[in-house]
PDB file of C-alpha atoms in Angstrom:
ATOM      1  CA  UNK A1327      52.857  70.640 -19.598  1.00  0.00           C
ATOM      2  CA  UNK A1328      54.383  66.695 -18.871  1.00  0.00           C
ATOM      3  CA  UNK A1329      51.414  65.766 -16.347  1.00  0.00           C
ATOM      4  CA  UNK A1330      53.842  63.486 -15.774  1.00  0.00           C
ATOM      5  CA  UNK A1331      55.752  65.202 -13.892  1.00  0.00           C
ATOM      6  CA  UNK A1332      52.946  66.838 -12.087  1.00  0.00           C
ATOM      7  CA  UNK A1333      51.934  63.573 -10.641  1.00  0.00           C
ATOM      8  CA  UNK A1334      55.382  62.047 -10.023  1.00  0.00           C
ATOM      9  CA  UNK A1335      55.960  65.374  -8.108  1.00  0.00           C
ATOM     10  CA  UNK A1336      53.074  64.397  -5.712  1.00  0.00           C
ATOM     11  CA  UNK A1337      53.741  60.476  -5.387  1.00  0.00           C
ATOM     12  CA  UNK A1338      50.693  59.925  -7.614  1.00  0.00           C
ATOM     13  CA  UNK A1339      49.921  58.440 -11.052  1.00  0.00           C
ATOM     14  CA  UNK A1340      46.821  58.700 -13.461  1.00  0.00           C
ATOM     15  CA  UNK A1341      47.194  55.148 -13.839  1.00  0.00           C
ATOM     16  CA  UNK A1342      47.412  54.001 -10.281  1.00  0.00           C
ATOM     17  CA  UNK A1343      42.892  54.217  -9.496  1.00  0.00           C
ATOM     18  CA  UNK A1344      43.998  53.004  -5.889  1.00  0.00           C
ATOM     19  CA  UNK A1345      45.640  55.996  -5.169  1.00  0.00           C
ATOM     20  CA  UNK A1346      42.886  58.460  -6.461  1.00  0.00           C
ATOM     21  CA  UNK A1347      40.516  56.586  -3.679  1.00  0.00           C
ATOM     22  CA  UNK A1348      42.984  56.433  -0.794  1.00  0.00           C
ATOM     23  CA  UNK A1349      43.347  60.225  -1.172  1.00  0.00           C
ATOM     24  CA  UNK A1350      40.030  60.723  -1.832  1.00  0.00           C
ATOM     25  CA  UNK A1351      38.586  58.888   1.152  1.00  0.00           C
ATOM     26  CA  UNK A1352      41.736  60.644   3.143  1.00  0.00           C
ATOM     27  CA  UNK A1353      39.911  64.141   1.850  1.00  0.00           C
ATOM     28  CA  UNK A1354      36.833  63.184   2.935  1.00  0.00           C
ATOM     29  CA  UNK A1355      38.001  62.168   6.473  1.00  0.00           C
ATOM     30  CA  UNK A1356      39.414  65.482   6.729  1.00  0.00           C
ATOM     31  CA  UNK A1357      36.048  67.025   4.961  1.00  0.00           C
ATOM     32  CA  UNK A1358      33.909  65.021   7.342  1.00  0.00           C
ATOM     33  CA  UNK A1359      36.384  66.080  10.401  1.00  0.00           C
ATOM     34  CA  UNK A1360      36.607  69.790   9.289  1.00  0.00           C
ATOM     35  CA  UNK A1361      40.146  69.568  10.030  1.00  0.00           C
ATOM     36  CA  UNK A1362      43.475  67.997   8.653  1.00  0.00           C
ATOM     37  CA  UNK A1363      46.116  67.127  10.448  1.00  0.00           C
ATOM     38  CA  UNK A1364      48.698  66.514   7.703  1.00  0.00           C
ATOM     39  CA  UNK A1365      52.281  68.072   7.613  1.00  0.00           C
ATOM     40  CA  UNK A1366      52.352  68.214   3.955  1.00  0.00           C
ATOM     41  CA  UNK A1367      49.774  70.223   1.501  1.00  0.00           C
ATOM     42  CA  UNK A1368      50.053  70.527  -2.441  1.00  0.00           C
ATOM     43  CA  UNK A1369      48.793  74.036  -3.996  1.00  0.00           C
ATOM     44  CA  UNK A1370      48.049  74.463  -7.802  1.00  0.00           C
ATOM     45  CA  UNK A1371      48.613  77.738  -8.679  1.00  0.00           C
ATOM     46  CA  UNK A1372      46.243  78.971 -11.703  1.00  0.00           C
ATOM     47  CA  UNK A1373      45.752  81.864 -13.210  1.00  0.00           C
ATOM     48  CA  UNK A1374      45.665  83.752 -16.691  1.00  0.00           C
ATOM     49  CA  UNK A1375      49.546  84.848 -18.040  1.00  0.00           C
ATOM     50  CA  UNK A1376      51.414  88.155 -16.630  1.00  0.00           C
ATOM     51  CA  UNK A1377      48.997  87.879 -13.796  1.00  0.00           C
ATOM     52  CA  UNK A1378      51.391  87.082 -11.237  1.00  0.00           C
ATOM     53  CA  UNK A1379      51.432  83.456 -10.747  1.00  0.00           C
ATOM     54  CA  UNK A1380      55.537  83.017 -11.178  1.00  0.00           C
ATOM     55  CA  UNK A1381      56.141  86.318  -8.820  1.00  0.00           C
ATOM     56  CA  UNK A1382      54.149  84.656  -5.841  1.00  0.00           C
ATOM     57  CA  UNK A1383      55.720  81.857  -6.164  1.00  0.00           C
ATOM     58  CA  UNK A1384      59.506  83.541  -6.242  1.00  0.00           C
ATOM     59  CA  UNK A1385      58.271  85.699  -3.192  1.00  0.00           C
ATOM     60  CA  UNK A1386      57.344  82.223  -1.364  1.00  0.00           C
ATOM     61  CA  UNK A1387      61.030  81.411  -1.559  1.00  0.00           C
ATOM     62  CA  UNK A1388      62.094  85.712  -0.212  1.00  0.00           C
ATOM     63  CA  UNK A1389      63.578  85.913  -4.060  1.00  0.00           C
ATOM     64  CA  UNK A1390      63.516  89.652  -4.691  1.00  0.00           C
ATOM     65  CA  UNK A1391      60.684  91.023  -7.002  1.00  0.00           C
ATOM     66  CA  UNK A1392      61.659  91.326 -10.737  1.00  0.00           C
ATOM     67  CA  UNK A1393      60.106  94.350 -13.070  1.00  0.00           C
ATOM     68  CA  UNK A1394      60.540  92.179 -15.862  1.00  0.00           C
ATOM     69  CA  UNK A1395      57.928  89.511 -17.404  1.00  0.00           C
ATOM     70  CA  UNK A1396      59.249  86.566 -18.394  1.00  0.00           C
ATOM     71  CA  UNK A1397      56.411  84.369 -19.641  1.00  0.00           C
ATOM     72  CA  UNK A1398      56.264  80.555 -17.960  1.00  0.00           C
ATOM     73  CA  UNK A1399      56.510  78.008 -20.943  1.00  0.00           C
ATOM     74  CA  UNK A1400      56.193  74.700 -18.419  1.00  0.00           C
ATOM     75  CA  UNK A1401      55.419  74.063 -14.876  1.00  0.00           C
ATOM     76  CA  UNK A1402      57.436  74.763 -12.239  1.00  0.00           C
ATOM     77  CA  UNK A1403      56.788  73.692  -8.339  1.00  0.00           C
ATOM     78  CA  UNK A1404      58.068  74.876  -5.186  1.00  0.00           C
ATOM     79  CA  UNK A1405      58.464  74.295  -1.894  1.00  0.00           C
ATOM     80  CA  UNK A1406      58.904  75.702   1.199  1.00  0.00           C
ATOM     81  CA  UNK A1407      58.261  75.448   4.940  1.00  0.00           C
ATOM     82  CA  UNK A1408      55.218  77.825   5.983  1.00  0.00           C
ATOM     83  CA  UNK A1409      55.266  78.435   9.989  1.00  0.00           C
ATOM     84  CA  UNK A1410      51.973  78.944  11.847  1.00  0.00           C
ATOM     85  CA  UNK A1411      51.175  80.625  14.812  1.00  0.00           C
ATOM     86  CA  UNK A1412      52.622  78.454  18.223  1.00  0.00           C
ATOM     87  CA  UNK A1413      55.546  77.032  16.137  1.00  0.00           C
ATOM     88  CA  UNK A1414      53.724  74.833  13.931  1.00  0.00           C
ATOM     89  CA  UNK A1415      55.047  74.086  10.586  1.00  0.00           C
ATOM     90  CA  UNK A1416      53.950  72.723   7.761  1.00  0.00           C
ATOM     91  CA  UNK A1417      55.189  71.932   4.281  1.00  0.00           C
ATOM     92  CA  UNK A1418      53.757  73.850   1.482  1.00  0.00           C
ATOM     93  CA  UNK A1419      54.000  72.685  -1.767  1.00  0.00           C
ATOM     94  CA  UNK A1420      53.209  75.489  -4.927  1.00  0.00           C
ATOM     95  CA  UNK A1421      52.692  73.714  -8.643  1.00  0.00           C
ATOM     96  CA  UNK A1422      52.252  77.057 -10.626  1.00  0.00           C
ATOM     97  CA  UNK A1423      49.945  75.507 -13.964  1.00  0.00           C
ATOM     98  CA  UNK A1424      50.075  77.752 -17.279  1.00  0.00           C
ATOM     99  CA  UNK A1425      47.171  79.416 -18.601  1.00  0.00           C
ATOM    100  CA  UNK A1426      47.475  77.366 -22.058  1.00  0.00           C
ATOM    101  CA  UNK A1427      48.030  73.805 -20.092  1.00  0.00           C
ATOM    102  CA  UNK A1428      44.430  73.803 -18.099  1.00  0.00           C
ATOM    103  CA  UNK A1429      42.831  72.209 -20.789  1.00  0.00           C
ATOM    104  CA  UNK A1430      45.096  69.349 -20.736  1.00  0.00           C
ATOM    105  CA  UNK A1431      45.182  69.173 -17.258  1.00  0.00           C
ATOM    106  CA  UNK A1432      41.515  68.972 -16.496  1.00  0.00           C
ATOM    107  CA  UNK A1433      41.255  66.481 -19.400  1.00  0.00           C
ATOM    108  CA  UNK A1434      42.042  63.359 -16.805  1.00  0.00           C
ATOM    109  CA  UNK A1435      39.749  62.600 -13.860  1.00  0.00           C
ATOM    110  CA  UNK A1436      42.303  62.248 -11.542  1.00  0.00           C
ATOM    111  CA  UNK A1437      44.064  65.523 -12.551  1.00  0.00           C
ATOM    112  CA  UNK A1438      42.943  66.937  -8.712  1.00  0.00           C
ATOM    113  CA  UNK A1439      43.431  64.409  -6.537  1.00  0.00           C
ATOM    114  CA  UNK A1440      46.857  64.848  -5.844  1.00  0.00           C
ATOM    115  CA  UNK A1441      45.936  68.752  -5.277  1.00  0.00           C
ATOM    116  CA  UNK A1442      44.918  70.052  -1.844  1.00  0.00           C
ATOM    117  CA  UNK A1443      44.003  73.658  -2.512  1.00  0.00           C
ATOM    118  CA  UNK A1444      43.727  75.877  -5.708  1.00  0.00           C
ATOM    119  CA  UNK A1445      44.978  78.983  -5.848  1.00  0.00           C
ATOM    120  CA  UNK A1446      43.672  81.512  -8.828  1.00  0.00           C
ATOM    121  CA  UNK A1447      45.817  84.726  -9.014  1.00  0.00           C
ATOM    122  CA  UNK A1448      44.788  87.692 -11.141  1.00  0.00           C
ATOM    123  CA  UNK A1449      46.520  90.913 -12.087  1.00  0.00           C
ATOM    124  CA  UNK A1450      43.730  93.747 -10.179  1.00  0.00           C
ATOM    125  CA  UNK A1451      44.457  95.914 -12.671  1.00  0.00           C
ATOM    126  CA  UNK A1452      43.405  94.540 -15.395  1.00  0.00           C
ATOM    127  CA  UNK A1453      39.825  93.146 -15.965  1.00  0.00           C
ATOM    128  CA  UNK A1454      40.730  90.823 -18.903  1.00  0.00           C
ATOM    129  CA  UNK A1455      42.586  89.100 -16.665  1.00  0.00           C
ATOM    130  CA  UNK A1456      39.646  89.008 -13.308  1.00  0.00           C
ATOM    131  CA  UNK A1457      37.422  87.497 -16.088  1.00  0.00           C
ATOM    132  CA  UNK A1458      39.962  85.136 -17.634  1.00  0.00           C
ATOM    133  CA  UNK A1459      40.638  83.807 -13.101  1.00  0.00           C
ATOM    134  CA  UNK A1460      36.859  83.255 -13.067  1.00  0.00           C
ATOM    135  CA  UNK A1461      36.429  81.064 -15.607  1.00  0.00           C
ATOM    136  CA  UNK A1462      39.360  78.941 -14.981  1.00  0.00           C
ATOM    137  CA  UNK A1463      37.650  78.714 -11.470  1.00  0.00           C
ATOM    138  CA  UNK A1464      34.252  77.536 -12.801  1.00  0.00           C
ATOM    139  CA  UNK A1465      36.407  74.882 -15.048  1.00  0.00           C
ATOM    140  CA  UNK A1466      38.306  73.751 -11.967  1.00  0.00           C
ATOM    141  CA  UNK A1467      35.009  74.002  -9.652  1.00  0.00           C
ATOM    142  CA  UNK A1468      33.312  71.815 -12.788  1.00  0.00           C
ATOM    143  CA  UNK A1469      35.733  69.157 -13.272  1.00  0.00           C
ATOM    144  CA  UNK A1470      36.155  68.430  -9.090  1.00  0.00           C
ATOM    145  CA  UNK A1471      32.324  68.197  -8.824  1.00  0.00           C
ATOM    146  CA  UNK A1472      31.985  66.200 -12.007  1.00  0.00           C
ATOM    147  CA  UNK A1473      34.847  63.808 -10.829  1.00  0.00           C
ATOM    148  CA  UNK A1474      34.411  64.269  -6.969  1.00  0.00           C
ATOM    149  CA  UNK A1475      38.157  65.545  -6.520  1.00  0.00           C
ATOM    150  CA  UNK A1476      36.387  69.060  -5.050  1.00  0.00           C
ATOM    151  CA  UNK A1477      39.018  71.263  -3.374  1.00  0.00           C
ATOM    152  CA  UNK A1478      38.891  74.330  -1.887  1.00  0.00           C
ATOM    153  CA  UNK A1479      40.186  77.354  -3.776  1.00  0.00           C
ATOM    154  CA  UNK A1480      41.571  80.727  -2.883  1.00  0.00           C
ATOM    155  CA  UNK A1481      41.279  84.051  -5.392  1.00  0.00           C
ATOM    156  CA  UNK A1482      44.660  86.482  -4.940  1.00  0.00           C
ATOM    157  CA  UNK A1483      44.219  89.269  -6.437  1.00  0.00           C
ATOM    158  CA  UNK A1484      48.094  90.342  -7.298  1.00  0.00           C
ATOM    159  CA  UNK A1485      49.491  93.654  -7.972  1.00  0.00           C
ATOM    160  CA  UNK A1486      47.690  95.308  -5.194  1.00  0.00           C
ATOM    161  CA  UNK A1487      49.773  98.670  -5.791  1.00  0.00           C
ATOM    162  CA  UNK A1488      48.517  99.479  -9.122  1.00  0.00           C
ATOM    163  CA  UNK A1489      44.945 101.163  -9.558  1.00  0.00           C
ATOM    164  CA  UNK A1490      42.021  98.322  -9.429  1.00  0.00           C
ATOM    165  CA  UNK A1491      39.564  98.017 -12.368  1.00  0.00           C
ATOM    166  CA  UNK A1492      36.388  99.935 -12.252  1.00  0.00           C
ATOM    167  CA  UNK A1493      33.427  97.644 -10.383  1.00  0.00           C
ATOM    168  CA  UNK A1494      36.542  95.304  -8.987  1.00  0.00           C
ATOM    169  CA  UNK A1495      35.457  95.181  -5.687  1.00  0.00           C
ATOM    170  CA  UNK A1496      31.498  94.446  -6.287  1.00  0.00           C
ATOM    171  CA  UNK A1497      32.590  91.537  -8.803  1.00  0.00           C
ATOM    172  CA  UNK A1498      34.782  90.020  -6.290  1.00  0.00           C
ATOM    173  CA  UNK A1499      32.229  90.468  -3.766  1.00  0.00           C
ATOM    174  CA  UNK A1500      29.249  88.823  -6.370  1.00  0.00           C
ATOM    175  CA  UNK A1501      31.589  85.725  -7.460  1.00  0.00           C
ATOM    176  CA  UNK A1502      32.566  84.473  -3.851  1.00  0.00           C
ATOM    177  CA  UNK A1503      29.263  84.942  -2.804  1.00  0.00           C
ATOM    178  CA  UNK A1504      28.164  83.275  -5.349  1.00  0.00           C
ATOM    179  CA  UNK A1505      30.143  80.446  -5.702  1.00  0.00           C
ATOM    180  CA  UNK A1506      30.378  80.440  -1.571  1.00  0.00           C
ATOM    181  CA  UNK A1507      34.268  81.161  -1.269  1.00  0.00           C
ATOM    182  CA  UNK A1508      36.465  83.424   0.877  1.00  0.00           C
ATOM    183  CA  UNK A1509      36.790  86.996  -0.110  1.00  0.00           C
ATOM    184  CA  UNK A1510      39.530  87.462  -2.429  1.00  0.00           C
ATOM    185  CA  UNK A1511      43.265  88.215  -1.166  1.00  0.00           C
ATOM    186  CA  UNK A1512      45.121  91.493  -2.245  1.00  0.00           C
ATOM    187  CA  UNK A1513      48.814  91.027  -2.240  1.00  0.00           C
ATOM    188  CA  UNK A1514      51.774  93.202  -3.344  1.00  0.00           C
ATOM    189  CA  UNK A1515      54.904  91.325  -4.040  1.00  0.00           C
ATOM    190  CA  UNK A1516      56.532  94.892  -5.354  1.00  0.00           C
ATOM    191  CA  UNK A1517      55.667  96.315  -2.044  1.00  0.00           C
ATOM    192  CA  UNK A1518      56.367  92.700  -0.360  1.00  0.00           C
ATOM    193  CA  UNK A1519      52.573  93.272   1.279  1.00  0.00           C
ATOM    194  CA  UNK A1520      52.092  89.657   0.664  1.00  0.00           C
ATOM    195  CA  UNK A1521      48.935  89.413   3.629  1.00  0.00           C
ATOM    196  CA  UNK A1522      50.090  86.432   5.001  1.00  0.00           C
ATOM    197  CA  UNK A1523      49.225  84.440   1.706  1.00  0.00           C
ATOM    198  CA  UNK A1524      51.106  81.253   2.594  1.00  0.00           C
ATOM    199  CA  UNK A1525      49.524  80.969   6.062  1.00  0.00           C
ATOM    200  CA  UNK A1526      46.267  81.473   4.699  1.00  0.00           C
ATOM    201  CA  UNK A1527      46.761  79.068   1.727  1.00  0.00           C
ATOM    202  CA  UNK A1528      47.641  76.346   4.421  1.00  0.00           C
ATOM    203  CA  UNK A1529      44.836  77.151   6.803  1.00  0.00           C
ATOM    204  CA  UNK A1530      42.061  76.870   4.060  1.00  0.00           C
ATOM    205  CA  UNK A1531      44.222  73.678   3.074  1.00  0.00           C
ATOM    206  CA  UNK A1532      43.275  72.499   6.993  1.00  0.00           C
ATOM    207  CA  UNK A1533      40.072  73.073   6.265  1.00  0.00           C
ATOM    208  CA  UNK A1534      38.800  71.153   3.862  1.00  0.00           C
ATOM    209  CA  UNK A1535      35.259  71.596   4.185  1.00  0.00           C
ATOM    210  CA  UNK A1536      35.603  75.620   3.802  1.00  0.00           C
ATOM    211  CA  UNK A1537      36.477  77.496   0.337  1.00  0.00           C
ATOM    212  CA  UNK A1538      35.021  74.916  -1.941  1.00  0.00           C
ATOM    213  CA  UNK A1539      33.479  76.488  -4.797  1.00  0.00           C
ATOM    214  CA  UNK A1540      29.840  75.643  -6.460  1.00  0.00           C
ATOM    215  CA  UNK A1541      29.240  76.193 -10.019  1.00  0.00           C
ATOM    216  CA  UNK A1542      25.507  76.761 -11.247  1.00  0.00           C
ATOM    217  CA  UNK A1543      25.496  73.448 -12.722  1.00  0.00           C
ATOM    218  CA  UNK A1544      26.582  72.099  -9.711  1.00  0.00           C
ATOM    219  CA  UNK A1545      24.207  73.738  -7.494  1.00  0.00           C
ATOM    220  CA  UNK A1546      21.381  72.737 -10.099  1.00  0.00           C
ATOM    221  CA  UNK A1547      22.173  68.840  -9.782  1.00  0.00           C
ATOM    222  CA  UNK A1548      22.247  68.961  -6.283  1.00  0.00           C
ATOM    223  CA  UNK A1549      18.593  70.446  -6.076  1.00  0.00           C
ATOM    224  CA  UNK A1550      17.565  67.901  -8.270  1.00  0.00           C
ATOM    225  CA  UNK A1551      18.980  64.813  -6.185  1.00  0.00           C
ATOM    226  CA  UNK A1552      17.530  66.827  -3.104  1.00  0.00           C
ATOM    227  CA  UNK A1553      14.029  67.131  -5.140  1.00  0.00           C
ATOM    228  CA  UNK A1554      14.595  63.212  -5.982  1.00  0.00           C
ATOM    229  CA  UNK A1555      14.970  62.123  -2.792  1.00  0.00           C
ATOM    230  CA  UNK A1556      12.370  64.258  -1.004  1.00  0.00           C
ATOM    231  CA  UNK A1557      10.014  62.238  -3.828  1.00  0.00           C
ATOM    232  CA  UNK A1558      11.446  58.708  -3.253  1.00  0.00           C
ATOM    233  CA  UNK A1559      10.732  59.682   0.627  1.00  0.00           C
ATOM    234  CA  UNK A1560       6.750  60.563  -0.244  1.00  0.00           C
ATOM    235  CA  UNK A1561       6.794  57.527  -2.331  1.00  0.00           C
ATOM    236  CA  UNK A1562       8.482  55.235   0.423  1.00  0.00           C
ATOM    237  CA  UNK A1563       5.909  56.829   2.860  1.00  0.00           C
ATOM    238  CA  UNK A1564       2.735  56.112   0.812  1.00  0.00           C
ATOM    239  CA  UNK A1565       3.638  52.785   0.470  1.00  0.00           C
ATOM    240  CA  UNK A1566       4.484  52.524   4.302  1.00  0.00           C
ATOM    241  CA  UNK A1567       1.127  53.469   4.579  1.00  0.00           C
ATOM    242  CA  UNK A1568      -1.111  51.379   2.211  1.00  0.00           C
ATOM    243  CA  UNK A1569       0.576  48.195   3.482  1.00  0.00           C
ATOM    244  CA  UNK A1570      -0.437  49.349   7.255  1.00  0.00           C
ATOM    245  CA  UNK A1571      -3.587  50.189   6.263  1.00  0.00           C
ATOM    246  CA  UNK A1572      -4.136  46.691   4.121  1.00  0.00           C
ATOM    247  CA  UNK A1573      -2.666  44.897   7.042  1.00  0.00           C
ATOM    248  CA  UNK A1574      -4.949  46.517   9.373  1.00  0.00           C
ATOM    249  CA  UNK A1575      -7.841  45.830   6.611  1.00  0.00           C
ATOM    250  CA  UNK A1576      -7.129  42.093   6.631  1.00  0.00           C
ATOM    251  CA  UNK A1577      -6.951  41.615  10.082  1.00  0.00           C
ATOM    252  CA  UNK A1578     -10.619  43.276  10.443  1.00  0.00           C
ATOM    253  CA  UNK A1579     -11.267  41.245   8.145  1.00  0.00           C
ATOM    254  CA  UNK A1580     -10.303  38.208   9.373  1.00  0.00           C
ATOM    255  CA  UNK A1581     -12.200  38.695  12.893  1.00  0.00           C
ATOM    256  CA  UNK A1582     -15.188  39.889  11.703  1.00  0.00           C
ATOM    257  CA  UNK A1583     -15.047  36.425   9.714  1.00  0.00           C
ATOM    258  CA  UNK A1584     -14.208  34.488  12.738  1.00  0.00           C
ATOM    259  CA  UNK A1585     -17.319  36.265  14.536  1.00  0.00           C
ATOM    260  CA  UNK A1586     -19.421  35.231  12.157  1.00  0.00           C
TER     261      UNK A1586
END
C-alpha cells in the first residue's frame, strides 16, 4: 500500500510531527470532552481478505451487492455523507487497509493519527477469519497505546445470513469484554440488513472516549504506573512527615534550650 497516499488523503504527512500533535491534542479535547463536534471523521477499515471489507464499503455508496470475490490488491477510500437523527450530517470517510499491508502500516508512529475510528470486519462464518480480526485488533490496540494515537474501534461481523461458527457468540462476548469494546455488529450486505453501520461508526467516532480497546500489555503497564505512583505518594508522604516531625523536634528543642 503507498502510505502516501493514505496520508495525503487525510491532509497529513509522516513527516510533518506538528500535525501528529495538533490532532492529537484535538483527540484529546474531544477524549477529555466525551464529545466531538467535527463534521468530518476518517474510518480505517481492517480486516482479514474475503471477509467483507470491499462489500461494506460498496454498500456505503447503495452499489448493489456482488456474489463474486474480487480480492483488493491496494487501498481504496470512500466517502460519503452519513445523516443522523434531527438532520445532522456528517462526512464519513472509509480507507479500507489490506490484510497483507498492516504490517507496513503500523510500522510508522504516526500511521493513526490521521484515523478517527477503526473498523475490523470479519466473515461470521468462518472462524479463521474471527481469529485473524482479533489479532489485527490487538496490533492496532498495541501500536495506538505504544504511540498514544489510541482510537476507538468497532468489530462487524459481515455475512450475517450465512450460519455463524460454533462458540461465535461467547468469543465475541469474551473479546469485547475483555478488551472493553462495544458488542460486535452483525450486518448483511446480501440481505442489505446493514444495522445502521454508518451511523454507528460516526457516533462511536463522536465519542472518543468510548470503544477504545486495551490489550493485556496495555492494561499491565498501566497497573504498574498506578502501583508507581501509589509508591512515590507513600514515599512523598513519609518524607512530609519526618520533616514535620524534625521541625517540630527542633523547635522543642530550641525552647527547652532557651528555658534553660
Amino acid at each position: 500500500m503507498h502510505l502516501k497516499l493514505l496520508f495525503l488523503l487525510f491532509s497529513f504527512s509522516t513527516d510533518n510531527s506538528s500535525s501528529a500533535i495538533r490532532i492529537t491534542r484535538r483527540r484529546r479535547l474531544d477524549r477529555n470532552k466525551q464529545q466531538s463536534e467535527r463534521n468530518v471523521f476518517h474510518c480505517f477499515v481492517f480486516g482479514p481478505a474475503n471477509a467483507g471489507k470491499s462489500t461494506l464499503m460498496n454498500s456505503f455508496l447503495g452499489r448493489p451487492y456482488l456474489e463474486s470475490y474480487s480480492p483488493t490488491a491496494d487501498e481504496q477510500y470512500v466517502v460519503n455523507v452519513v445523516e443522523l437523527p434531527g438532520g445532522i450530517k456528517k462526512t464519513l470517510f472509509l480507507l479500507e487497509i489490506p490484510e497483507d499491508e498492516v504490517s507496513k502500516l503500523l510500522s510508522s508512529k504516526e500511521s493513526l493519527a490521521p484515523c478517527d475510528i477503526a473498523v475490523f470486519v470479519y466473515d461470521s462464518s468462518d472462524e479463521s477469519s474471527w481469529k485473524r480480526a482479533t489479532e489485527l485488533l490487538i496490533d492496532v490496540a498495541g501500536h495506538g497505546e505504544d504511540t498514544g494515537y489510541e482510537v476507538p474501534c468497532l468489530i462487524v461481523a459481515a455475512k450475517d445470513d450465512l450460519d455463524s461458527f460454533p462458540m461465535a457468540i461467547q468469543n465475541s462476548i469474551r473479546v469485547s469484554q475483555d478488551m472493553g469494546i462495544e458488542a460486535l455488529i452483525p450486518i448483511s450486505s446480501k440481505l442489505s440488513d446493514l444495522n445502521n453501520i454508518f451511523r454507528r461508526i460516526v457516533n462511536a467516532a463522536e465519542h472518543p472516549h468510548l470503544s477504545i480497546p486495551e490489550t493485556e500489555a496495555g492494561r499491565s503497564r498501566k497497573q504498574y504506573h498506578r502501583l508507581i505512583n501509589r509508591s512515590l505518594m507513600v514515599v512523598s508522604v513519609g518524607v512530609a512527615v519526618a520533616i514535620v516531625g524534625f521541625a517540630t523536634y527542633r523547635v522543642y528543642a530550641a525552647r527547652k534550650n532557651a528555658s534553660s
